[in-house]
Amino acid sequence: MTGFLHRPPYGQPVSLADYPAGFDGGINEKEAVAKTQALQQRLIARQDMLYAQGKHALLIVLQAMDGGGKDSTIKAIFQGVNPQGVRVTSFKVPTAEELSHDFLWRVHRQTPPKGMIGIFNRSHYEDVLVVRVNELVPEPVWRARYDHINAFEALLAAANTTILKFYLNISKDEQKKRFEERLAKPEKHWKFSKGDLGVRARWEDYMRAYEDVFTYCHTPHAPWHIIPSNKKWYRNYAIMQTIVETLETMPLAYPAPEEGLEDIVID
Ligand code: ADP
């Protein structure tokens, strides 16, 4: 199996009905955890090289419905990676200043510089998801954004940024389970907001909005992966594998050493 199993074919409409959230690739939790740990050593090695070389960047975009597991995915995948080479940006409701600019203004300034891995916890896709479902701007405005996003991502790719986009696909039943768990555990209450129920009530509208995102903004230079995420261990495994396989195909190398290092004797 390759990490790209969950990448839809290009140039075809995507229907989420074709992507079961409970898929587990026929492996069990123990196997998946062991494989994820082995892959993590490869991630750490490649990230070290990416950072040392300073010529390429990796941008990871995470989108999900509430409870989809964005936070725990970031924890699980990047624990053990050199924190100096990774930066997480969480995109919240835009501030007045952000709203006074074009929708990509706040996003562009958070893109990873060369040598870095940038992780977007939510992203510019909110501007065609929540903004569309809640009708925060007129339809012609959000519709035009698919093209703007494709052009923006092409610009990043042309500047040596490899882009991987992940949708953590949970079912509506699984979201119910996760919300109930949050409500049952006081230490998880901070993760629950009553507003999440309003978003849940619009589940079908969000699914249509996501399908359009995967249909219009899925390109070889910035592909989507629809990750079955009901089982957290499978989600971690599939995402880790995709990231590692991508890093291993990037032309990374340690910079050439200064000449004559072999003759140096340290007193
Ligand atoms: P999270 O759910 O990601 O852990 P929050 O609970 O703070 O974090 O939610 C962030 C909120 O910001 C979400 O409701 C999301 O829809 C909203 N948001 C993010 N980007 C935008 C945007 N461009 N326009 C409107 N709302 C946005």
mmCIF file with all atom_site columns, N, CA, C and O in Angstrom, residues 91 98-99 101-111 120 123-127 144-153 155-156:
data_model
loop_
_atom_site.group_PDB
_atom_site.id
_atom_site.type_symbol
_atom_site.label_atom_id
_atom_site.label_alt_id
_atom_site.label_comp_id
_atom_site.label_asym_id
_atom_site.label_entity_id
_atom_site.label_seq_id
_atom_site.pdbx_PDB_ins_code
_atom_site.Cartn_x
_atom_site.Cartn_y
_atom_site.Cartn_z
_atom_site.occupancy
_atom_site.B_iso_or_equiv
_atom_site.pdbx_formal_charge
_atom_site.auth_seq_id
_atom_site.auth_comp_id
_atom_site.auth_asym_id
_atom_site.auth_atom_id
_atom_site.pdbx_PDB_model_num
ATOM 1   N N  . PHE A 1 91  ? -5.924  28.782 12.184 1.00 0.00 ? 91  PHE A N  1
ATOM 2   C CA . PHE A 1 91  ? -6.704  29.894 11.627 1.00 0.00 ? 91  PHE A CA 1
ATOM 3   C C  . PHE A 1 91  ? -8.072  29.953 12.295 1.00 0.00 ? 91  PHE A C  1
ATOM 4   O O  . PHE A 1 91  ? -8.837  28.988 12.274 1.00 0.00 ? 91  PHE A O  1
ATOM 5   N N  . GLU A 1 98  ? -7.684  41.515 9.479  1.00 0.00 ? 98  GLU A N  1
ATOM 6   C CA . GLU A 1 98  ? -7.600  40.474 8.438  1.00 0.00 ? 98  GLU A CA 1
ATOM 7   C C  . GLU A 1 98  ? -8.733  40.634 7.419  1.00 0.00 ? 98  GLU A C  1
ATOM 8   O O  . GLU A 1 98  ? -8.520  40.487 6.210  1.00 0.00 ? 98  GLU A O  1
ATOM 9   N N  . LEU A 1 99  ? -9.914  40.960 7.909  1.00 0.00 ? 99  LEU A N  1
ATOM 10  C CA . LEU A 1 99  ? -11.064 41.119 7.001  1.00 0.00 ? 99  LEU A CA 1
ATOM 11  C C  . LEU A 1 99  ? -10.947 42.354 6.109  1.00 0.00 ? 99  LEU A C  1
ATOM 12  O O  . LEU A 1 99  ? -11.626 42.449 5.096  1.00 0.00 ? 99  LEU A O  1
ATOM 13  N N  . HIS A 1 101 ? -8.410  42.995 4.442  1.00 0.00 ? 101 HIS A N  1
ATOM 14  C CA . HIS A 1 101 ? -7.544  42.620 3.311  1.00 0.00 ? 101 HIS A CA 1
ATOM 15  C C  . HIS A 1 101 ? -8.218  41.515 2.497  1.00 0.00 ? 101 HIS A C  1
ATOM 16  O O  . HIS A 1 101 ? -9.269  40.995 2.874  1.00 0.00 ? 101 HIS A O  1
ATOM 17  N N  . ASP A 1 102 ? -7.565  41.098 1.409  1.00 0.00 ? 102 ASP A N  1
ATOM 18  C CA . ASP A 1 102 ? -8.079  39.942 0.672  1.00 0.00 ? 102 ASP A CA 1
ATOM 19  C C  . ASP A 1 102 ? -7.930  38.683 1.542  1.00 0.00 ? 102 ASP A C  1
ATOM 20  O O  . ASP A 1 102 ? -7.111  38.650 2.469  1.00 0.00 ? 102 ASP A O  1
ATOM 21  N N  . PHE A 1 103 ? -8.692  37.629 1.232  1.00 0.00 ? 103 PHE A N  1
ATOM 22  C CA . PHE A 1 103 ? -8.764  36.473 2.145  1.00 0.00 ? 103 PHE A CA 1
ATOM 23  C C  . PHE A 1 103 ? -7.446  35.710 2.267  1.00 0.00 ? 103 PHE A C  1
ATOM 24  O O  . PHE A 1 103 ? -7.247  34.974 3.232  1.00 0.00 ? 103 PHE A O  1
ATOM 25  N N  . LEU A 1 104 ? -6.544  35.891 1.295  1.00 0.00 ? 104 LEU A N  1
ATOM 26  C CA . LEU A 1 104 ? -5.281  35.148 1.365  1.00 0.00 ? 104 LEU A CA 1
ATOM 27  C C  . LEU A 1 104 ? -4.168  35.906 2.096  1.00 0.00 ? 104 LEU A C  1
ATOM 28  O O  . LEU A 1 104 ? -3.113  35.338 2.369  1.00 0.00 ? 104 LEU A O  1
ATOM 29  N N  . TRP A 1 105 ? -4.448  37.153 2.441  1.00 0.00 ? 105 TRP A N  1
ATOM 30  C CA . TRP A 1 105 ? -3.410  37.984 3.062  1.00 0.00 ? 105 TRP A CA 1
ATOM 31  C C  . TRP A 1 105 ? -2.876  37.355 4.339  1.00 0.00 ? 105 TRP A C  1
ATOM 32  O O  . TRP A 1 105 ? -1.678  37.198 4.540  1.00 0.00 ? 105 TRP A O  1
ATOM 33  N N  . ARG A 1 106 ? -3.780  36.939 5.223  1.00 0.00 ? 106 ARG A N  1
ATOM 34  C CA . ARG A 1 106 ? -3.319  36.388 6.504  1.00 0.00 ? 106 ARG A CA 1
ATOM 35  C C  . ARG A 1 106 ? -2.682  35.013 6.335  1.00 0.00 ? 106 ARG A C  1
ATOM 36  O O  . ARG A 1 106 ? -1.914  34.555 7.176  1.00 0.00 ? 106 ARG A O  1
ATOM 37  N N  . VAL A 1 107 ? -3.035  34.359 5.230  1.00 0.00 ? 107 VAL A N  1
ATOM 38  C CA . VAL A 1 107 ? -2.550  33.000 5.005  1.00 0.00 ? 107 VAL A CA 1
ATOM 39  C C  . VAL A 1 107 ? -1.134  33.023 4.428  1.00 0.00 ? 107 VAL A C  1
ATOM 40  O O  . VAL A 1 107 ? -0.242  32.303 4.878  1.00 0.00 ? 107 VAL A O  1
ATOM 41  N N  . HIS A 1 108 ? -0.939  33.911 3.461  1.00 0.00 ? 108 HIS A N  1
ATOM 42  C CA . HIS A 1 108 ? 0.348   33.945 2.760  1.00 0.00 ? 108 HIS A CA 1
ATOM 43  C C  . HIS A 1 108 ? 1.503   34.214 3.732  1.00 0.00 ? 108 HIS A C  1
ATOM 44  O O  . HIS A 1 108 ? 2.558   33.608 3.651  1.00 0.00 ? 108 HIS A O  1
ATOM 45  N N  . ARG A 1 109 ? 1.251   35.098 4.687  1.00 0.00 ? 109 ARG A N  1
ATOM 46  C CA . ARG A 1 109 ? 2.338   35.455 5.605  1.00 0.00 ? 109 ARG A CA 1
ATOM 47  C C  . ARG A 1 109 ? 2.671   34.321 6.576  1.00 0.00 ? 109 ARG A C  1
ATOM 48  O O  . ARG A 1 109 ? 3.674   34.394 7.288  1.00 0.00 ? 109 ARG A O  1
ATOM 49  N N  . GLN A 1 110 ? 1.832   33.296 6.640  1.00 0.00 ? 110 GLN A N  1
ATOM 50  C CA . GLN A 1 110 ? 2.103   32.152 7.535  1.00 0.00 ? 110 GLN A CA 1
ATOM 51  C C  . GLN A 1 110 ? 2.680   30.954 6.775  1.00 0.00 ? 110 GLN A C  1
ATOM 52  O O  . GLN A 1 110 ? 2.896   29.896 7.375  1.00 0.00 ? 110 GLN A O  1
ATOM 53  N N  . THR A 1 111 ? 2.898   31.087 5.479  1.00 0.00 ? 111 THR A N  1
ATOM 54  C CA . THR A 1 111 ? 3.416   29.938 4.727  1.00 0.00 ? 111 THR A CA 1
ATOM 55  C C  . THR A 1 111 ? 4.869   29.678 5.136  1.00 0.00 ? 111 THR A C  1
ATOM 56  O O  . THR A 1 111 ? 5.587   30.607 5.511  1.00 0.00 ? 111 THR A O  1
ATOM 57  N N  . PHE A 1 120 ? -0.917  23.901 8.791  1.00 0.00 ? 120 PHE A N  1
ATOM 58  C CA . PHE A 1 120 ? -2.110  24.756 8.912  1.00 0.00 ? 120 PHE A CA 1
ATOM 59  C C  . PHE A 1 120 ? -3.233  23.955 9.576  1.00 0.00 ? 120 PHE A C  1
ATOM 60  O O  . PHE A 1 120 ? -3.724  22.966 9.006  1.00 0.00 ? 120 PHE A O  1
ATOM 61  N N  . SER A 1 123 ? -7.450  26.616 7.492  1.00 0.00 ? 123 SER A N  1
ATOM 62  C CA . SER A 1 123 ? -6.649  27.218 6.429  1.00 0.00 ? 123 SER A CA 1
ATOM 63  C C  . SER A 1 123 ? -7.501  28.165 5.591  1.00 0.00 ? 123 SER A C  1
ATOM 64  O O  . SER A 1 123 ? -8.631  28.482 5.960  1.00 0.00 ? 123 SER A O  1
ATOM 65  N N  . HIS A 1 124 ? -6.960  28.541 4.439  1.00 0.00 ? 124 HIS A N  1
ATOM 66  C CA . HIS A 1 124 ? -7.709  29.345 3.468  1.00 0.00 ? 124 HIS A CA 1
ATOM 67  C C  . HIS A 1 124 ? -8.962  28.618 2.964  1.00 0.00 ? 124 HIS A C  1
ATOM 68  O O  . HIS A 1 124 ? -9.835  29.252 2.381  1.00 0.00 ? 124 HIS A O  1
ATOM 69  N N  . TYR A 1 125 ? -9.044  27.305 3.196  1.00 0.00 ? 125 TYR A N  1
ATOM 70  C CA . TYR A 1 125 ? -10.257 26.595 2.761  1.00 0.00 ? 125 TYR A CA 1
ATOM 71  C C  . TYR A 1 125 ? -11.486 26.971 3.578  1.00 0.00 ? 125 TYR A C  1
ATOM 72  O O  . TYR A 1 125 ? -12.621 26.795 3.116  1.00 0.00 ? 125 TYR A O  1
ATOM 73  N N  . GLU A 1 126 ? -11.268 27.518 4.788  1.00 0.00 ? 126 GLU A N  1
ATOM 74  C CA . GLU A 1 126 ? -12.430 28.010 5.550  1.00 0.00 ? 126 GLU A CA 1
ATOM 75  C C  . GLU A 1 126 ? -13.192 29.064 4.731  1.00 0.00 ? 126 GLU A C  1
ATOM 76  O O  . GLU A 1 126 ? -14.394 29.239 4.891  1.00 0.00 ? 126 GLU A O  1
ATOM 77  N N  . ASP A 1 127 ? -12.470 29.740 3.856  1.00 0.00 ? 127 ASP A N  1
ATOM 78  C CA . ASP A 1 127 ? -13.086 30.819 3.079  1.00 0.00 ? 127 ASP A CA 1
ATOM 79  C C  . ASP A 1 127 ? -13.998 30.326 1.955  1.00 0.00 ? 127 ASP A C  1
ATOM 80  O O  . ASP A 1 127 ? -14.663 31.139 1.295  1.00 0.00 ? 127 ASP A O  1
ATOM 81  N N  . ALA A 1 144 ? -15.417 32.560 -6.818 1.00 0.00 ? 144 ALA A N  1
ATOM 82  C CA . ALA A 1 144 ? -14.177 33.000 -7.481 1.00 0.00 ? 144 ALA A CA 1
ATOM 83  C C  . ALA A 1 144 ? -12.944 32.531 -6.703 1.00 0.00 ? 144 ALA A C  1
ATOM 84  O O  . ALA A 1 144 ? -11.832 32.494 -7.241 1.00 0.00 ? 144 ALA A O  1
ATOM 85  N N  . ARG A 1 145 ? -13.134 32.164 -5.456 1.00 0.00 ? 145 ARG A N  1
ATOM 86  C CA . ARG A 1 145 ? -11.990 31.811 -4.612 1.00 0.00 ? 145 ARG A CA 1
ATOM 87  C C  . ARG A 1 145 ? -11.335 30.489 -4.998 1.00 0.00 ? 145 ARG A C  1
ATOM 88  O O  . ARG A 1 145 ? -10.163 30.288 -4.706 1.00 0.00 ? 145 ARG A O  1
ATOM 89  N N  . TYR A 1 146 ? -12.077 29.573 -5.623 1.00 0.00 ? 146 TYR A N  1
ATOM 90  C CA . TYR A 1 146 ? -11.423 28.317 -6.026 1.00 0.00 ? 146 TYR A CA 1
ATOM 91  C C  . TYR A 1 146 ? -10.254 28.628 -6.969 1.00 0.00 ? 146 TYR A C  1
ATOM 92  O O  . TYR A 1 146 ? -9.165  28.068 -6.835 1.00 0.00 ? 146 TYR A O  1
ATOM 93  N N  . ASP A 1 147 ? -10.494 29.506 -7.921 1.00 0.00 ? 147 ASP A N  1
ATOM 94  C CA . ASP A 1 147 ? -9.410  29.877 -8.852 1.00 0.00 ? 147 ASP A CA 1
ATOM 95  C C  . ASP A 1 147 ? -8.292  30.621 -8.130 1.00 0.00 ? 147 ASP A C  1
ATOM 96  O O  . ASP A 1 147 ? -7.113  30.400 -8.397 1.00 0.00 ? 147 ASP A O  1
ATOM 97  N N  . HIS A 1 148 ? -8.679  31.518 -7.219 1.00 0.00 ? 148 HIS A N  1
ATOM 98  C CA . HIS A 1 148 ? -7.646  32.250 -6.470 1.00 0.00 ? 148 HIS A CA 1
ATOM 99  C C  . HIS A 1 148 ? -6.780  31.282 -5.665 1.00 0.00 ? 148 HIS A C  1
ATOM 100 O O  . HIS A 1 148 ? -5.566  31.424 -5.600 1.00 0.00 ? 148 HIS A O  1
ATOM 101 N N  . ILE A 1 149 ? -7.437  30.290 -5.068 1.00 0.00 ? 149 ILE A N  1
ATOM 102 C CA . ILE A 1 149 ? -6.691  29.325 -4.246 1.00 0.00 ? 149 ILE A CA 1
ATOM 103 C C  . ILE A 1 149 ? -5.746  28.506 -5.127 1.00 0.00 ? 149 ILE A C  1
ATOM 104 O O  . ILE A 1 149 ? -4.583  28.292 -4.789 1.00 0.00 ? 149 ILE A O  1
ATOM 105 N N  . ASN A 1 150 ? -6.240  28.068 -6.286 1.00 0.00 ? 150 ASN A N  1
ATOM 106 C CA . ASN A 1 150 ? -5.368  27.275 -7.163 1.00 0.00 ? 150 ASN A CA 1
ATOM 107 C C  . ASN A 1 150 ? -4.161  28.088 -7.618 1.00 0.00 ? 150 ASN A C  1
ATOM 108 O O  . ASN A 1 150 ? -3.029  27.583 -7.670 1.00 0.00 ? 150 ASN A O  1
ATOM 109 N N  . ALA A 1 151 ? -4.393  29.357 -7.918 1.00 0.00 ? 151 ALA A N  1
ATOM 110 C CA . ALA A 1 151 ? -3.277  30.218 -8.356 1.00 0.00 ? 151 ALA A CA 1
ATOM 111 C C  . ALA A 1 151 ? -2.295  30.440 -7.199 1.00 0.00 ? 151 ALA A C  1
ATOM 112 O O  . ALA A 1 151 ? -1.067  30.405 -7.378 1.00 0.00 ? 151 ALA A O  1
ATOM 113 N N  . PHE A 1 152 ? -2.826  30.646 -6.014 1.00 0.00 ? 152 PHE A N  1
ATOM 114 C CA . PHE A 1 152 ? -1.992  30.858 -4.825 1.00 0.00 ? 152 PHE A CA 1
ATOM 115 C C  . PHE A 1 152 ? -1.127  29.623 -4.546 1.00 0.00 ? 152 PHE A C  1
ATOM 116 O O  . PHE A 1 152 ? 0.093   29.720 -4.307 1.00 0.00 ? 152 PHE A O  1
ATOM 117 N N  . GLU A 1 153 ? -1.748  28.463 -4.599 1.00 0.00 ? 153 GLU A N  1
ATOM 118 C CA . GLU A 1 153 ? -0.996  27.240 -4.309 1.00 0.00 ? 153 GLU A CA 1
ATOM 119 C C  . GLU A 1 153 ? 0.043   26.972 -5.413 1.00 0.00 ? 153 GLU A C  1
ATOM 120 O O  . GLU A 1 153 ? 1.137   26.466 -5.130 1.00 0.00 ? 153 GLU A O  1
ATOM 121 N N  . LEU A 1 155 ? 1.625   29.287 -6.996 1.00 0.00 ? 155 LEU A N  1
ATOM 122 C CA . LEU A 1 155 ? 2.711   30.234 -6.682 1.00 0.00 ? 155 LEU A CA 1
ATOM 123 C C  . LEU A 1 155 ? 3.623   29.645 -5.607 1.00 0.00 ? 155 LEU A C  1
ATOM 124 O O  . LEU A 1 155 ? 4.854   29.679 -5.730 1.00 0.00 ? 155 LEU A O  1
ATOM 125 N N  . LEU A 1 156 ? 3.036   29.095 -4.566 1.00 0.00 ? 156 LEU A N  1
ATOM 126 C CA . LEU A 1 156 ? 3.842   28.498 -3.493 1.00 0.00 ? 156 LEU A CA 1
ATOM 127 C C  . LEU A 1 156 ? 4.674   27.336 -4.033 1.00 0.00 ? 156 LEU A C  1
ATOM 128 O O  . LEU A 1 156 ? 5.858   27.201 -3.728 1.00 0.00 ? 156 LEU A O  1
#
